[in-house]
Amino acid sequence: MIGRRVFLGGALSGLAGLAEAQALTRSIRPMPRGGRALAPEPLDAIFGASGLREHTSFLVIDAGSGVVLEGQGAGRLRPPASVAKVPTALFARARLGAGSRRVTRLLATGPVINGRVQGDLILAGGGDPALDTDGLADLAQAAAARGIFGVTGRFLVYDGALPSLREIDPTQPEHVGYNPAIAGLNLNFNRVHFQWWRTGEGYRLAMTARAKRFDPAVQGIGMRVVARDTPVFAYRSIEGRDDWSVARSALGRTGSRWLPVRTPGAYAGEVFRTVAAQYNLRLPQQGRARSAQGREVARVESAALDPMLRALLRYSTNLTAEAVGLAASGRGTLARSGGAMSSWLVNELGVAGTGFANHSGLSDESRTSPEQLVAMLASPQARAAMPDLLRAHPVAQEAGARAPLEGVEVRAKTGTLNFTRALAGYIDTSERRLIFAIQAAELDRRYQGPGRVSEAPRGARSWANRAVAQEQALLRRWARLA
């Protein structure tokens, strides 16, 4: 049982004492709101409604004093899911700098004479995770503005600024767009837009590199309609080319979805050639460059890191997390890079015992505890940046109500995998700030057979709804305790 002990102030090594903590059972008098006391919902009632008591751990502290308000199993390690993006953001910010940018360049190996590069032209990625087709068009336009309209040599693509990895998590379904490849040259979050239309007895298919201004066709990624029931999507690599098939029985009259790209360098090279032609820059078929050597003739820059991290924490883009994490660590695999981040957390924040399989949280092999997440958010590094980077997380006045809880602002990061849910952040009231973390998981329900996990296993949606309702109830309770 946790008393009103101090969480901060001394050394963070004292957190181990909470490992087997149970929920507070003592009565805490609520703060008055609007002339009357609002009683916080009892924990027994919250867990009775969710049915997830034994699968849930949490911790909430007062940010000013470090006093623990309450906790349950606060030292238990569970998958953080996308809450892993919080330490990733702190790690990247410390290693790369809040104002750093990723640059995509065009390099020429010879002079430009009469509009033609006398040598090779290299499209060199700089690890920008948010580069899109419109950005490549801007790059082509910049080259054309310098009078470049062709090459005498080759058109080459360099994607070695980051390790080339086929996917983030090999246990995820093959076709989900949130599990793409990673490379030093990424485009459209390494996804391709697949769209279909019924035409008589058949279908018209389109694979495009969709962005706001440009939507060019992609020829280098194949798609076929196949007479089968399952799987809905199947992938194979043919001589380094992505080739997809889709079950005819799963297609209606029309529809679309994003599919992951497994060959991002080739994808970006093809799309650049297509959009460059619109600016009269004609290029031969691309090859692959071994290095990024040449004179820069055009560039496009990413947003600064802080706006990129704000978007990461708002939209939870897995590719962004992995790209900035790999850039920050300089390691060649996601496991080694996650390990480097764990070491940084120990050395710089004093938070020991975490385990990260990657930087996005797209793995049930990563492990954190509520103690560790609260300690991260309580660190000076997090206090200086996270309240501004995290998105607002609305809390309803009552269960099932739409009206928000007045006088309370919650900024937090969510994390969701099948039968896994996490939430961590800050609660601000007029009186004080609280720091909290909640983790819930039933890992034995994630795998219902060998191989990859299901995209939507039976019972996962209702489980997630109960976990989210439980979070809302806990946040209301803590806001009223504040």
Short mmCIF file of C-alpha atoms in Angstrom, two decimals, residues 7-466:
data_model
loop_
_atom_site.label_atom_id
_atom_site.label_comp_id
_atom_site.label_asym_id
_atom_site.label_seq_id
_atom_site.Cartn_x
_atom_site.Cartn_y
_atom_site.Cartn_z
CA PHE A 7 8.41 10.40 -5.22
CA LEU A 8 10.94 13.04 -6.25
CA GLY A 9 13.53 15.07 -4.42
CA GLY A 10 16.03 12.36 -3.55
CA ALA A 11 17.25 9.87 -6.09
CA LEU A 12 15.06 8.21 -8.67
CA SER A 13 16.49 4.91 -7.53
CA GLY A 14 13.94 5.05 -4.72
CA LEU A 15 11.22 4.18 -7.22
CA ALA A 16 11.87 0.48 -6.81
CA GLY A 17 10.00 0.56 -3.53
CA LEU A 18 6.71 1.01 -5.39
CA ALA A 19 7.06 -2.11 -7.48
CA GLU A 20 4.47 -4.19 -5.64
CA ALA A 21 2.31 -1.26 -4.55
CA GLN A 22 -1.45 -1.62 -4.36
CA ALA A 23 -4.11 1.07 -4.81
CA LEU A 24 -4.76 3.55 -1.99
CA THR A 25 -7.80 2.63 0.04
CA ARG A 26 -7.79 5.60 2.40
CA SER A 27 -10.33 8.39 1.89
CA ILE A 28 -9.07 11.59 0.30
CA ARG A 29 -11.20 14.68 0.76
CA PRO A 30 -12.00 16.23 -2.64
CA MET A 31 -11.23 19.84 -3.44
CA PRO A 32 -14.26 22.16 -3.67
CA ARG A 33 -15.39 23.12 -7.20
CA GLY A 34 -17.98 25.84 -7.81
CA GLY A 35 -19.06 26.00 -4.18
CA ARG A 36 -19.54 22.27 -3.69
CA ALA A 37 -17.32 19.25 -3.22
CA LEU A 38 -17.20 16.83 -6.12
CA ALA A 39 -16.61 13.35 -4.79
CA PRO A 40 -14.09 11.34 -6.79
CA GLU A 41 -15.35 8.03 -8.07
CA PRO A 42 -14.11 5.15 -5.87
CA LEU A 43 -11.44 2.93 -7.37
CA ASP A 44 -13.53 -0.16 -6.68
CA ALA A 45 -16.31 1.28 -8.82
CA ILE A 46 -13.89 2.21 -11.63
CA PHE A 47 -12.36 -1.26 -11.75
CA GLY A 48 -15.72 -2.91 -11.27
CA ALA A 49 -16.97 -1.19 -14.43
CA SER A 50 -13.89 -1.99 -16.52
CA GLY A 51 -13.17 -5.50 -15.25
CA LEU A 52 -9.46 -4.74 -15.73
CA ARG A 53 -8.18 -4.28 -12.17
CA GLU A 54 -5.72 -7.18 -12.30
CA HIS A 55 -4.48 -6.12 -15.74
CA THR A 56 -3.91 -2.45 -14.85
CA SER A 57 -1.12 -0.56 -13.14
CA PHE A 58 -0.88 3.19 -12.56
CA LEU A 59 0.81 5.98 -10.64
CA VAL A 60 -0.09 9.64 -10.10
CA ILE A 61 2.02 12.21 -8.24
CA ASP A 62 1.93 15.91 -7.43
CA ALA A 63 4.39 17.56 -9.81
CA GLY A 64 5.40 20.29 -7.37
CA SER A 65 6.11 18.26 -4.27
CA GLY A 66 6.63 14.80 -5.71
CA VAL A 67 4.06 13.41 -3.27
CA VAL A 68 2.41 10.22 -4.48
CA LEU A 69 -1.39 10.50 -4.60
CA GLU A 70 -2.03 6.87 -5.39
CA GLY A 71 -0.82 3.94 -7.39
CA GLN A 72 -1.31 0.28 -8.13
CA GLY A 73 1.39 -2.11 -9.29
CA ALA A 74 3.37 0.98 -10.25
CA GLY A 75 6.62 -0.91 -10.79
CA ARG A 76 5.18 -3.62 -13.03
CA LEU A 77 6.61 -3.73 -16.53
CA ARG A 78 4.14 -3.78 -19.42
CA PRO A 79 4.25 -2.73 -23.09
CA PRO A 80 3.93 1.07 -23.36
CA ALA A 81 2.62 0.89 -26.96
CA SER A 82 2.85 4.36 -28.52
CA VAL A 83 3.60 6.01 -25.17
CA ALA A 84 7.15 4.88 -26.08
CA LYS A 85 7.16 7.93 -28.35
CA VAL A 86 7.52 10.12 -25.23
CA PRO A 87 11.04 8.88 -24.33
CA THR A 88 11.83 8.80 -28.06
CA ALA A 89 10.99 12.50 -28.31
CA LEU A 90 13.13 13.31 -25.26
CA PHE A 91 16.01 11.21 -26.61
CA ALA A 92 15.90 12.74 -30.10
CA ARG A 93 15.61 16.26 -28.73
CA ALA A 94 18.67 15.77 -26.54
CA ARG A 95 20.82 14.09 -29.20
CA LEU A 96 19.76 16.00 -32.34
CA GLY A 97 18.67 19.40 -31.04
CA ALA A 98 15.22 20.96 -30.98
CA GLY A 99 15.93 23.08 -34.07
CA SER A 100 17.65 20.43 -36.18
CA ARG A 101 16.30 19.59 -39.64
CA ARG A 102 16.57 16.67 -42.06
CA VAL A 103 17.66 17.65 -45.58
CA THR A 104 16.91 15.95 -48.90
CA ARG A 105 19.34 17.03 -51.63
CA LEU A 106 20.07 16.78 -55.31
CA LEU A 107 23.79 16.29 -55.94
CA ALA A 108 25.61 16.64 -59.26
CA THR A 109 28.90 14.83 -59.89
CA GLY A 110 29.87 17.24 -62.67
CA PRO A 111 29.22 20.79 -63.86
CA VAL A 112 25.99 21.92 -65.49
CA ILE A 113 26.52 22.87 -69.13
CA ASN A 114 23.65 23.93 -71.37
CA GLY A 115 21.13 22.68 -68.83
CA ARG A 116 22.63 19.19 -68.50
CA VAL A 117 24.59 17.77 -65.60
CA GLN A 118 27.87 16.50 -66.99
CA GLY A 119 27.82 13.33 -64.95
CA ASP A 120 25.36 11.79 -62.51
CA LEU A 121 22.49 13.36 -60.60
CA ILE A 122 21.90 11.87 -57.13
CA LEU A 123 18.72 12.12 -55.09
CA ALA A 124 20.17 11.91 -51.58
CA GLY A 125 17.88 11.33 -48.61
CA GLY A 126 18.75 12.77 -45.23
CA GLY A 127 16.39 10.66 -43.14
CA ASP A 128 13.42 13.03 -43.33
CA PRO A 129 10.43 10.92 -42.18
CA ALA A 130 7.84 13.45 -43.36
CA LEU A 131 9.02 13.98 -46.96
CA ASP A 132 6.07 13.70 -49.34
CA THR A 133 5.46 13.83 -53.08
CA ASP A 134 4.89 17.59 -52.93
CA GLY A 135 8.32 17.96 -51.32
CA LEU A 136 9.92 16.02 -54.15
CA ALA A 137 8.11 18.28 -56.61
CA ASP A 138 9.55 21.32 -54.80
CA LEU A 139 13.00 19.76 -55.13
CA ALA A 140 12.51 19.22 -58.86
CA GLN A 141 11.24 22.77 -59.28
CA ALA A 142 14.31 24.12 -57.47
CA ALA A 143 16.59 22.19 -59.84
CA ALA A 144 14.68 23.47 -62.86
CA ALA A 145 14.96 27.02 -61.53
CA ARG A 146 18.73 26.58 -61.66
CA GLY A 147 18.47 25.62 -65.30
CA ILE A 148 18.90 21.85 -64.90
CA PHE A 149 16.87 19.85 -67.41
CA GLY A 150 18.82 16.63 -67.92
CA VAL A 151 21.95 14.55 -67.23
CA THR A 152 24.64 12.99 -69.38
CA GLY A 153 25.22 10.24 -66.85
CA ARG A 154 22.96 8.34 -64.49
CA PHE A 155 20.15 9.21 -62.11
CA LEU A 156 20.97 7.61 -58.75
CA VAL A 157 19.18 7.31 -55.42
CA TYR A 158 21.01 7.34 -52.07
CA ASP A 159 19.05 6.04 -49.09
CA GLY A 160 21.88 5.18 -46.72
CA ALA A 161 21.49 8.04 -44.22
CA LEU A 162 19.59 5.56 -42.01
CA PRO A 163 19.65 1.76 -41.88
CA SER A 164 17.42 0.07 -44.45
CA LEU A 165 14.88 -2.04 -42.58
CA ARG A 166 12.06 -3.96 -44.25
CA GLU A 167 9.50 -3.26 -41.51
CA ILE A 168 9.20 -2.07 -37.94
CA ASP A 169 7.67 -5.13 -36.28
CA PRO A 170 7.68 -8.53 -38.03
CA THR A 171 4.72 -9.75 -35.97
CA GLN A 172 2.33 -7.15 -37.41
CA PRO A 173 0.03 -7.92 -40.36
CA GLU A 174 1.91 -7.61 -43.66
CA HIS A 175 -0.49 -5.09 -45.19
CA VAL A 176 -0.94 -2.47 -42.44
CA GLY A 177 0.29 0.99 -43.40
CA TYR A 178 1.55 1.73 -39.88
CA ASN A 179 4.26 -0.94 -40.24
CA PRO A 180 6.31 0.31 -43.21
CA ALA A 181 9.94 -0.06 -44.17
CA ILE A 182 12.55 2.43 -42.95
CA ALA A 183 15.38 3.98 -44.96
CA GLY A 184 17.41 7.14 -45.30
CA LEU A 185 15.06 8.23 -48.10
CA ASN A 186 11.41 7.94 -47.08
CA LEU A 187 8.33 9.12 -48.97
CA ASN A 188 4.71 9.57 -47.88
CA PHE A 189 5.57 7.75 -44.64
CA ASN A 190 6.59 4.86 -46.92
CA ARG A 191 3.05 4.14 -47.96
CA VAL A 192 1.40 3.86 -51.38
CA HIS A 193 -2.24 4.73 -51.98
CA PHE A 194 -4.27 1.86 -53.43
CA GLN A 195 -7.67 2.66 -54.95
CA TRP A 196 -10.19 0.52 -56.87
CA TRP A 197 -13.36 1.00 -58.90
CA ARG A 198 -15.80 -1.64 -60.12
CA THR A 199 -16.06 -1.65 -63.93
CA GLY A 200 -18.54 -4.21 -65.20
CA GLU A 201 -17.23 -7.64 -64.21
CA GLY A 202 -13.75 -6.38 -63.30
CA TYR A 203 -11.93 -3.63 -61.46
CA ARG A 204 -9.84 -0.61 -62.37
CA LEU A 205 -6.88 -0.29 -59.99
CA ALA A 206 -4.58 2.61 -59.17
CA MET A 207 -1.40 2.76 -57.11
CA THR A 208 -0.39 6.38 -56.54
CA ALA A 209 1.95 8.51 -54.42
CA ARG A 210 -0.81 10.77 -53.13
CA ALA A 211 -0.06 14.14 -51.55
CA LYS A 212 -1.99 17.42 -51.37
CA ARG A 213 -0.86 18.84 -54.74
CA PHE A 214 0.46 15.84 -56.63
CA ASP A 215 -0.88 12.30 -57.04
CA PRO A 216 1.36 10.57 -59.60
CA ALA A 217 0.83 6.97 -60.67
CA VAL A 218 3.31 4.42 -59.37
CA GLN A 219 4.33 1.70 -61.81
CA GLY A 220 7.02 0.03 -59.70
CA ILE A 221 4.59 -1.41 -57.14
CA GLY A 222 2.25 -4.07 -58.52
CA MET A 223 -1.31 -4.97 -57.56
CA ARG A 224 -3.51 -7.86 -58.77
CA VAL A 225 -7.08 -8.91 -57.98
CA VAL A 226 -7.18 -12.64 -57.15
CA ALA A 227 -10.16 -14.98 -56.77
CA ARG A 228 -9.79 -16.04 -53.11
CA ASP A 229 -11.41 -15.38 -49.76
CA THR A 230 -8.34 -15.04 -47.54
CA PRO A 231 -5.95 -13.46 -47.01
CA VAL A 232 -7.40 -10.11 -48.05
CA PHE A 233 -3.93 -8.84 -49.00
CA ALA A 234 -0.82 -10.85 -49.84
CA TYR A 235 2.67 -9.50 -50.46
CA ARG A 236 5.71 -10.83 -52.25
CA SER A 237 8.97 -9.34 -53.46
CA ILE A 238 9.83 -9.99 -57.11
CA GLU A 239 13.42 -9.05 -57.97
CA GLY A 240 13.33 -6.26 -55.39
CA ARG A 241 9.93 -5.00 -56.54
CA ASP A 242 6.88 -4.82 -54.26
CA ASP A 243 4.04 -6.97 -55.61
CA TRP A 244 0.61 -7.10 -53.93
CA SER A 245 -2.55 -9.09 -54.53
CA VAL A 246 -6.01 -8.50 -53.07
CA ALA A 247 -8.91 -10.90 -52.61
CA ARG A 248 -11.72 -10.13 -55.04
CA SER A 249 -14.29 -11.12 -52.41
CA ALA A 250 -13.12 -8.27 -50.16
CA LEU A 251 -13.65 -5.49 -52.72
CA GLY A 252 -16.91 -3.59 -52.99
CA ARG A 253 -17.82 -1.14 -55.71
CA THR A 254 -15.07 1.31 -54.83
CA GLY A 255 -12.63 1.98 -52.04
CA SER A 256 -9.07 2.81 -51.06
CA ARG A 257 -6.43 2.25 -48.41
CA TRP A 258 -2.78 2.93 -47.77
CA LEU A 259 -0.38 0.00 -48.06
CA PRO A 260 3.17 -0.12 -46.73
CA VAL A 261 6.14 0.28 -49.09
CA ARG A 262 8.98 -2.20 -48.58
CA THR A 263 11.38 -0.61 -51.12
CA PRO A 264 11.32 3.08 -50.18
CA GLY A 265 14.41 4.17 -52.14
CA ALA A 266 13.10 2.77 -55.43
CA TYR A 267 9.65 4.22 -54.70
CA ALA A 268 11.01 7.71 -54.03
CA GLY A 269 13.25 7.56 -57.10
CA GLU A 270 10.37 6.64 -59.40
CA VAL A 271 8.12 9.35 -57.99
CA PHE A 272 10.86 11.97 -58.31
CA ARG A 273 11.39 11.08 -61.97
CA THR A 274 7.66 11.44 -62.59
CA VAL A 275 7.21 14.84 -60.91
CA ALA A 276 10.54 16.12 -62.32
CA ALA A 277 9.23 15.55 -65.84
CA GLN A 278 6.50 18.10 -65.12
CA TYR A 279 9.27 20.68 -64.76
CA ASN A 280 10.99 19.48 -67.97
CA LEU A 281 13.69 17.71 -65.99
CA ARG A 282 14.05 14.42 -67.88
CA LEU A 283 15.86 11.63 -66.10
CA PRO A 284 16.83 8.06 -67.02
CA GLN A 285 15.77 5.02 -64.98
CA GLN A 286 17.26 5.22 -61.51
CA GLY A 287 20.05 3.20 -60.01
CA ARG A 288 21.29 3.05 -56.44
CA ALA A 289 24.15 5.23 -55.19
CA ARG A 290 26.62 3.86 -52.67
CA SER A 291 27.42 7.28 -51.23
CA ALA A 292 26.18 10.85 -51.31
CA GLN A 293 29.13 12.52 -53.04
CA GLY A 294 28.64 15.51 -55.29
CA ARG A 295 27.91 19.22 -55.45
CA GLU A 296 24.55 20.24 -54.06
CA VAL A 297 22.31 21.82 -56.70
CA ALA A 298 18.97 21.80 -54.85
CA ARG A 299 17.53 20.93 -51.45
CA VAL A 300 14.35 20.70 -49.41
CA GLU A 301 14.39 20.79 -45.63
CA SER A 302 12.10 19.18 -43.11
CA ALA A 303 10.38 21.09 -40.36
CA ALA A 304 12.53 21.70 -37.29
CA LEU A 305 12.63 18.81 -34.85
CA ASP A 306 10.26 20.29 -32.26
CA PRO A 307 7.36 20.77 -34.74
CA MET A 308 8.14 17.30 -36.08
CA LEU A 309 7.93 15.87 -32.56
CA ARG A 310 4.69 17.74 -31.93
CA ALA A 311 3.22 16.09 -35.01
CA LEU A 312 4.68 12.75 -33.92
CA LEU A 313 2.99 12.93 -30.53
CA ARG A 314 -0.27 14.16 -32.04
CA TYR A 315 -0.61 11.70 -34.94
CA SER A 316 1.57 8.89 -33.53
CA THR A 317 3.38 8.24 -36.82
CA ASN A 318 5.55 5.18 -36.33
CA LEU A 319 7.96 5.98 -39.14
CA THR A 320 8.74 9.38 -37.64
CA ALA A 321 9.51 7.80 -34.27
CA GLU A 322 11.83 5.20 -35.77
CA ALA A 323 13.59 7.68 -38.06
CA VAL A 324 14.36 10.25 -35.36
CA GLY A 325 15.28 7.51 -32.88
CA LEU A 326 17.71 5.85 -35.30
CA ALA A 327 19.21 9.23 -36.19
CA ALA A 328 19.67 10.02 -32.50
CA SER A 329 21.33 6.72 -31.65
CA GLY A 330 23.37 6.08 -34.80
CA ARG A 331 22.75 2.35 -34.33
CA GLY A 332 22.04 -0.09 -37.15
CA THR A 333 19.01 -1.99 -35.84
CA LEU A 334 15.88 -1.00 -33.98
CA ALA A 335 16.73 -3.27 -31.05
CA ARG A 336 20.21 -1.76 -30.66
CA SER A 337 18.81 1.74 -31.07
CA GLY A 338 16.13 1.07 -28.45
CA GLY A 339 18.86 -0.22 -26.16
CA ALA A 340 20.84 3.00 -26.67
CA MET A 341 17.75 4.97 -25.65
CA SER A 342 17.37 2.87 -22.50
CA SER A 343 21.00 3.59 -21.62
CA TRP A 344 20.42 7.31 -22.19
CA LEU A 345 17.43 7.23 -19.86
CA VAL A 346 19.63 5.75 -17.13
CA ASN A 347 22.57 8.09 -17.67
CA GLU A 348 20.67 11.34 -18.26
CA LEU A 349 17.34 10.96 -16.46
CA GLY A 350 18.21 8.34 -13.83
CA VAL A 351 15.42 6.05 -15.06
CA ALA A 352 16.63 2.45 -15.02
CA GLY A 353 15.09 -0.84 -16.06
CA THR A 354 13.27 0.08 -19.28
CA GLY A 355 13.45 -2.12 -22.37
CA PHE A 356 12.68 -0.89 -25.87
CA ALA A 357 12.46 -3.08 -28.97
CA ASN A 358 12.10 0.06 -31.10
CA HIS A 359 11.21 3.75 -30.82
CA SER A 360 7.56 3.74 -31.89
CA GLY A 361 6.10 1.24 -29.42
CA LEU A 362 4.89 -0.98 -32.26
CA SER A 363 5.94 -4.11 -30.40
CA ASP A 364 4.72 -5.95 -27.34
CA GLU A 365 8.36 -6.73 -26.50
CA SER A 366 9.03 -3.19 -25.24
CA ARG A 367 8.59 -2.71 -21.49
CA THR A 368 8.09 0.23 -19.13
CA SER A 369 6.33 0.72 -15.82
CA PRO A 370 4.15 3.60 -14.60
CA GLU A 371 6.99 4.51 -12.20
CA GLN A 372 9.40 4.86 -15.09
CA LEU A 373 7.02 6.85 -17.29
CA VAL A 374 6.17 9.24 -14.45
CA ALA A 375 9.87 9.67 -13.69
CA MET A 376 10.54 10.54 -17.35
CA LEU A 377 7.75 13.11 -17.39
CA ALA A 378 8.92 14.55 -14.06
CA SER A 379 12.47 15.09 -15.33
CA PRO A 380 13.69 18.65 -16.04
CA GLN A 381 14.10 17.74 -19.72
CA ALA A 382 10.47 16.69 -19.99
CA ARG A 383 9.08 19.57 -17.95
CA ALA A 384 10.80 22.02 -20.30
CA ALA A 385 9.31 20.53 -23.47
CA MET A 386 6.57 17.94 -23.04
CA PRO A 387 3.65 20.10 -21.85
CA ASP A 388 3.98 22.04 -25.12
CA LEU A 389 4.61 19.01 -27.34
CA LEU A 390 1.87 16.73 -26.03
CA ARG A 391 -1.64 17.09 -27.40
CA ALA A 392 -4.68 17.98 -25.31
CA HIS A 393 -6.56 14.91 -24.09
CA PRO A 394 -10.23 15.74 -23.38
CA VAL A 395 -11.82 14.38 -20.22
CA ALA A 396 -15.60 14.14 -19.99
CA GLN A 397 -17.49 15.39 -16.94
CA GLU A 398 -19.15 12.03 -16.46
CA ALA A 399 -19.10 8.62 -18.11
CA GLY A 400 -20.86 8.83 -21.47
CA ALA A 401 -21.06 12.65 -21.40
CA ARG A 402 -19.70 14.91 -24.12
CA ALA A 403 -19.21 18.02 -22.00
CA PRO A 404 -15.58 18.37 -20.87
CA LEU A 405 -14.52 18.54 -17.26
CA GLU A 406 -14.27 22.26 -16.52
CA GLY A 407 -11.12 23.83 -15.15
CA VAL A 408 -8.99 20.82 -16.06
CA GLU A 409 -6.48 20.41 -18.87
CA VAL A 410 -4.88 17.07 -19.61
CA ARG A 411 -1.96 16.76 -22.01
CA ALA A 412 -0.95 13.19 -22.66
CA LYS A 413 0.19 10.50 -25.07
CA THR A 414 -1.95 7.47 -25.74
CA GLY A 415 -0.75 4.03 -26.77
CA THR A 416 -2.79 1.17 -28.20
CA LEU A 417 -2.04 -2.36 -29.35
CA ASN A 418 -4.51 -5.21 -29.38
CA PHE A 419 -5.32 -5.93 -25.72
CA THR A 420 -2.78 -3.30 -24.64
CA ARG A 421 -3.45 0.31 -23.68
CA ALA A 422 -1.32 3.03 -22.08
CA LEU A 423 -1.69 6.72 -21.27
CA ALA A 424 0.79 9.11 -19.65
CA GLY A 425 1.04 12.85 -19.21
CA TYR A 426 0.06 15.86 -17.11
CA ILE A 427 -3.17 16.99 -15.42
CA ASP A 428 -3.40 20.75 -14.81
CA THR A 429 -5.99 22.38 -12.56
CA SER A 430 -6.08 25.86 -11.06
CA GLU A 431 -4.46 24.45 -7.92
CA ARG A 432 -1.64 22.26 -9.19
CA ARG A 433 -0.17 19.92 -11.78
CA LEU A 434 -0.22 16.16 -11.52
CA ILE A 435 1.90 13.67 -13.46
CA PHE A 436 0.42 10.27 -14.19
CA ALA A 437 0.84 7.03 -16.12
CA ILE A 438 -1.62 4.19 -16.70
CA GLN A 439 -0.78 0.85 -18.33
CA ALA A 440 -3.14 -2.05 -19.00
CA ALA A 441 -2.46 -5.28 -20.90
CA GLU A 442 -3.63 -8.85 -21.41
CA LEU A 443 -0.75 -10.19 -23.49
CA ASP A 444 -1.99 -13.77 -23.57
CA ARG A 445 -4.95 -12.60 -25.67
CA ARG A 446 -2.82 -10.90 -28.35
CA TYR A 447 -1.71 -14.11 -30.02
CA GLN A 448 -4.42 -16.54 -31.06
CA GLY A 449 -2.23 -18.59 -33.38
CA PRO A 450 1.28 -18.78 -34.82
CA GLY A 451 2.87 -16.10 -36.99
CA ARG A 452 1.69 -12.54 -37.30
CA VAL A 453 -0.89 -11.02 -34.99
CA SER A 454 -4.38 -10.36 -36.31
CA GLU A 455 -5.26 -6.81 -37.36
CA ALA A 456 -8.55 -7.00 -35.44
CA PRO A 457 -8.79 -10.10 -33.19
CA ARG A 458 -12.09 -10.97 -31.58
CA GLY A 459 -12.77 -8.97 -28.45
CA ALA A 460 -10.00 -6.39 -29.01
CA ARG A 461 -12.32 -3.47 -29.71
CA SER A 462 -14.55 -4.01 -26.67
CA TRP A 463 -11.44 -4.50 -24.50
CA ALA A 464 -10.00 -1.20 -25.76
CA ASN A 465 -13.30 0.59 -25.11
CA ARG A 466 -13.27 -0.63 -21.51
#
